[in-house]
Coordinates of C-alpha atoms and ligand atoms in Angstrom, one line a residue:
M1 CA 23.8 -5.0 28.6
K2 CA 20.8 -4.0 26.7
R3 CA 21.6 -2.8 23.2
H4 CA 20.2 0.5 22.1
V5 CA 18.7 1.2 18.7
V6 CA 17.7 4.5 17.2
V7 CA 14.8 4.5 14.7
V8 CA 14.4 7.6 12.5
G9 CA 10.8 8.5 11.5
A10 CA 7.7 7.9 13.6
G11 CA 5.3 6.9 10.8
I12 CA 3.7 3.4 10.8
V13 CA 6.9 1.8 9.6
G14 CA 9.2 3.3 12.2
A15 CA 6.6 2.9 15.0
C16 CA 6.2 -0.8 14.2
C17 CA 10.0 -1.4 14.0
A18 CA 10.4 0.4 17.3
G19 CA 7.5 -1.5 18.9
W20 CA 9.0 -4.8 17.7
L21 CA 12.6 -4.0 18.7
Q22 CA 11.3 -3.1 22.1
R23 CA 9.4 -6.5 22.4
K24 CA 12.8 -8.2 21.4
G25 CA 14.4 -6.5 24.4
F26 CA 16.2 -3.5 22.9
D27 CA 16.2 0.0 24.2
V28 CA 14.7 2.1 21.5
T29 CA 14.8 5.8 20.8
L30 CA 12.3 6.9 18.1
I31 CA 13.2 10.2 16.5
E32 CA 10.7 12.2 14.6
R33 CA 11.3 15.7 13.1
D34 CA 7.7 16.7 13.0
R35 CA 4.8 15.1 14.8
P36 CA 4.5 11.2 15.1
G37 CA 2.2 9.6 12.5
E38 CA 1.3 12.9 10.7
A39 CA 3.1 12.3 7.4
T40 CA 2.0 9.7 4.9
S41 CA 0.7 7.4 7.6
F42 CA -1.9 10.0 8.6
G43 CA -3.7 10.3 5.3
N44 CA -4.2 6.7 4.1
A45 CA -7.2 4.5 3.8
G46 CA -6.5 2.4 6.8
S47 CA -6.7 -0.8 4.9
L48 CA -4.7 -3.8 6.2
S49 CA -4.8 -6.4 3.4
P50 CA -2.4 -9.3 2.8
A51 CA -3.8 -9.3 -0.7
A52 CA -2.6 -5.7 -1.4
I53 CA 0.5 -6.9 -3.1
L54 CA 0.0 -5.0 -6.4
P55 CA 2.1 -2.0 -7.4
V56 CA 0.6 1.3 -8.2
A57 CA 2.4 1.2 -11.6
M58 CA 0.2 -1.2 -13.6
P59 CA 0.4 -2.5 -17.1
G60 CA -1.5 -0.3 -19.5
M61 CA -1.8 2.6 -17.2
H62 CA -0.1 5.0 -19.7
R63 CA -3.2 4.9 -21.9
D64 CA -5.3 6.3 -19.0
I65 CA -3.0 9.2 -18.2
P66 CA -4.2 11.8 -20.7
G67 CA -7.8 11.3 -19.5
W68 CA -6.7 11.5 -15.9
L69 CA -5.0 14.8 -16.5
L70 CA -7.9 16.3 -18.3
D71 CA -10.2 15.1 -15.5
P72 CA -10.3 17.7 -12.6
L73 CA -11.4 14.8 -10.2
G74 CA -9.1 12.3 -11.8
P75 CA -6.5 10.4 -9.8
L76 CA -3.5 12.2 -11.3
T77 CA -2.7 15.9 -10.9
V78 CA 0.6 17.4 -12.1
R79 CA 1.7 20.8 -10.8
W80 CA 3.3 21.9 -14.1
S81 CA 6.1 24.1 -12.3
Y82 CA 7.0 20.9 -10.4
L83 CA 7.1 18.7 -13.5
P84 CA 10.9 19.1 -14.3
R85 CA 11.7 17.9 -10.8
A86 CA 9.2 15.0 -10.8
L87 CA 9.8 13.9 -14.4
P88 CA 12.8 11.5 -13.8
W89 CA 10.8 9.7 -11.1
L90 CA 7.6 9.7 -13.2
L91 CA 9.5 8.1 -16.1
R92 CA 11.1 5.4 -13.9
F93 CA 7.6 4.8 -12.5
L94 CA 6.2 4.3 -16.0
L95 CA 9.0 2.1 -17.0
R96 CA 7.8 -0.2 -14.2
A97 CA 4.2 -0.3 -15.5
N98 CA 4.6 -3.6 -17.2
T99 CA 3.5 -7.2 -16.6
K100 CA 7.0 -8.4 -15.7
A101 CA 7.5 -5.7 -13.0
M102 CA 4.0 -6.2 -11.7
W103 CA 4.7 -10.0 -11.0
H104 CA 8.1 -9.1 -9.6
T105 CA 6.6 -6.6 -7.1
G106 CA 3.7 -8.9 -6.3
N107 CA 5.9 -11.8 -5.6
S108 CA 8.2 -9.7 -3.5
M109 CA 5.4 -8.2 -1.5
R110 CA 3.7 -11.6 -0.9
P111 CA 6.0 -12.8 1.9
L112 CA 6.1 -9.4 3.4
L113 CA 2.4 -9.2 3.8
R114 CA 1.5 -12.8 4.5
D115 CA 1.7 -12.5 8.2
L116 CA 0.4 -8.9 8.4
Y117 CA -2.3 -9.6 11.1
A118 CA -0.1 -11.6 13.2
C119 CA 2.6 -9.0 13.1
Y120 CA 0.2 -6.2 14.0
E121 CA -1.6 -8.2 16.7
P122 CA 0.8 -7.8 19.7
L123 CA 1.4 -4.1 18.9
V124 CA -2.3 -3.4 18.6
K125 CA -3.0 -5.3 21.8
N126 CA -0.2 -3.4 23.7
A127 CA -1.7 -0.1 22.5
G128 CA -5.2 -1.2 23.6
V129 CA -6.7 -0.4 20.2
E130 CA -8.1 -3.8 19.1
D131 CA -11.4 -2.1 18.5
L132 CA -9.9 -0.2 15.6
I133 CA -9.2 -3.3 13.6
R134 CA -12.2 -4.9 11.8
R135 CA -11.7 -8.1 9.7
V136 CA -14.0 -7.4 6.8
G137 CA -13.7 -7.9 3.1
T138 CA -12.9 -5.4 0.4
L139 CA -15.3 -4.6 -2.5
Y140 CA -13.8 -3.8 -5.9
V141 CA -16.2 -2.2 -8.2
Y142 CA -15.7 -2.0 -12.0
D143 CA -17.5 0.3 -14.4
S144 CA -17.9 -2.2 -17.2
E145 CA -17.7 -5.9 -18.1
A146 CA -14.6 -4.9 -20.2
E147 CA -12.9 -3.4 -17.2
F148 CA -13.7 -6.4 -15.1
A149 CA -12.3 -8.7 -17.8
A150 CA -9.1 -6.6 -18.0
S151 CA -8.5 -7.1 -14.2
A152 CA -8.1 -10.9 -14.7
P153 CA -4.3 -10.9 -14.2
V154 CA -4.8 -9.0 -11.1
E155 CA -7.5 -11.3 -9.8
R156 CA -5.2 -14.2 -10.5
M157 CA -2.6 -12.6 -8.5
R158 CA -4.9 -12.0 -5.5
R159 CA -6.1 -15.6 -5.5
Q160 CA -2.4 -16.7 -5.6
V161 CA -1.8 -15.0 -2.3
G162 CA -4.8 -16.9 -0.9
A163 CA -7.3 -14.3 -1.1
R164 CA -10.9 -15.7 -1.3
I165 CA -12.7 -13.8 -4.0
D166 CA -16.4 -13.9 -4.6
D167 CA -17.8 -12.4 -7.9
V168 CA -20.8 -10.3 -7.1
T169 CA -23.4 -8.6 -9.4
P170 CA -24.8 -5.0 -9.0
A171 CA -28.0 -6.6 -7.6
D172 CA -25.9 -8.6 -5.0
I173 CA -24.2 -5.2 -3.8
Q174 CA -27.6 -3.4 -3.7
Ligands
FAD1 C1 -3.7 8.3 -0.3 C2 -3.0 7.1 0.3 C3 -3.7 6.0 0.8 C4 -3.1 4.9 1.3 N1 -3.8 3.9 1.7 C5 -3.2 2.8 2.3 C6 -3.9 1.8 2.9 O1 -5.2 1.8 2.9 N2 -3.2 0.7 3.4 C7 -1.8 0.6 3.5 O2 -1.3 -0.3 4.0 N3 -1.2 1.7 3.0 C8 -1.8 2.7 2.4 N4 -1.0 3.7 1.9 C9 0.5 3.7 2.0 C10 0.8 4.0 3.5 O3 0.2 5.1 3.9 C11 2.4 4.2 3.5 O4 3.1 3.1 2.8 C12 2.9 4.4 4.9 O5 2.2 5.3 5.6 C13 4.4 4.8 4.9 O6 4.8 4.8 6.2 P1 6.2 5.3 6.6 O7 6.3 5.1 8.1 O8 7.2 4.7 5.7 O9 6.1 6.8 6.2 P2 5.5 8.1 6.8 O10 4.3 8.0 7.5 O11 5.7 9.2 5.9 O12 6.6 8.3 8.1 C14 7.9 8.8 7.8 C15 8.3 9.7 9.0 O13 9.7 10.0 9.0 C16 9.8 11.3 9.4 N5 11.2 11.7 8.9 C17 11.6 11.7 7.6 N6 12.9 12.0 7.6 C18 13.2 12.3 8.9 C19 14.4 12.7 9.5 N7 15.5 12.9 8.7 N8 14.5 12.8 10.8 C20 13.4 12.7 11.6 N9 12.2 12.2 11.0 C21 12.2 12.1 9.7 C22 8.7 12.0 8.8 O14 8.4 13.3 9.3 C23 7.5 11.1 8.8 O15 6.8 11.3 10.1 C24 -1.6 4.8 1.3 C25 -0.9 6.0 1.0 C26 -1.6 7.1 0.4 C27 -0.8 8.3 0.0

């Protein structure tokens, strides 16, 4: 008898779990309270990268926070009325912004992302959307030599996961 599995949440994670369970011979029911693929999975950058193992909470980021908050186009916005609710989470997040936690996250993510393309391949093929996947590189741009130098531990980590990294100059990019 076929076993039946219920997956809750039809974002990319639930959809992939459901797809793989189906391929393994399970009957699958995928439950979504809103519309499939319209939560976080809707608004992302669409990048599939085995080297994207770094956490968002990075060492030294606390130094940038005041500047981010003052910049209307900065990457961090806090709705002050929401701050009391968000504060415990934000503090836990900041406590993880250290080198030890960065390596811990990176090393945990490595095996998860190593076979990323192979895992997506049958699902993508089955959905007939191979044309949506393009295997191209990623360009990281730094504002200054100092910023580039500060990224050394991150670059080391990316190389460790097998990413091929070429250093390019502004002239090369242009
Ligand atoms: C700005 C931004 C850019 C990003 N860029 C990238 C990127 O380039 N590459 C990358 O790999 N990742 C990226 N990410 C991260 C990525 O988008 C998320 O990790 C991913 O979408 C999470 O998928 P999910 O299925 O876990 O969550 P979701 O897509 O949020 O899906 C969860 C689903 O569960 C449903 N749900 C929740 N509770 C219930 C319930 N009780 N009953 C029924 N349904 C329920 C929700 O309605 C939702 O549809 C980005 C994220 C952001 C915010």
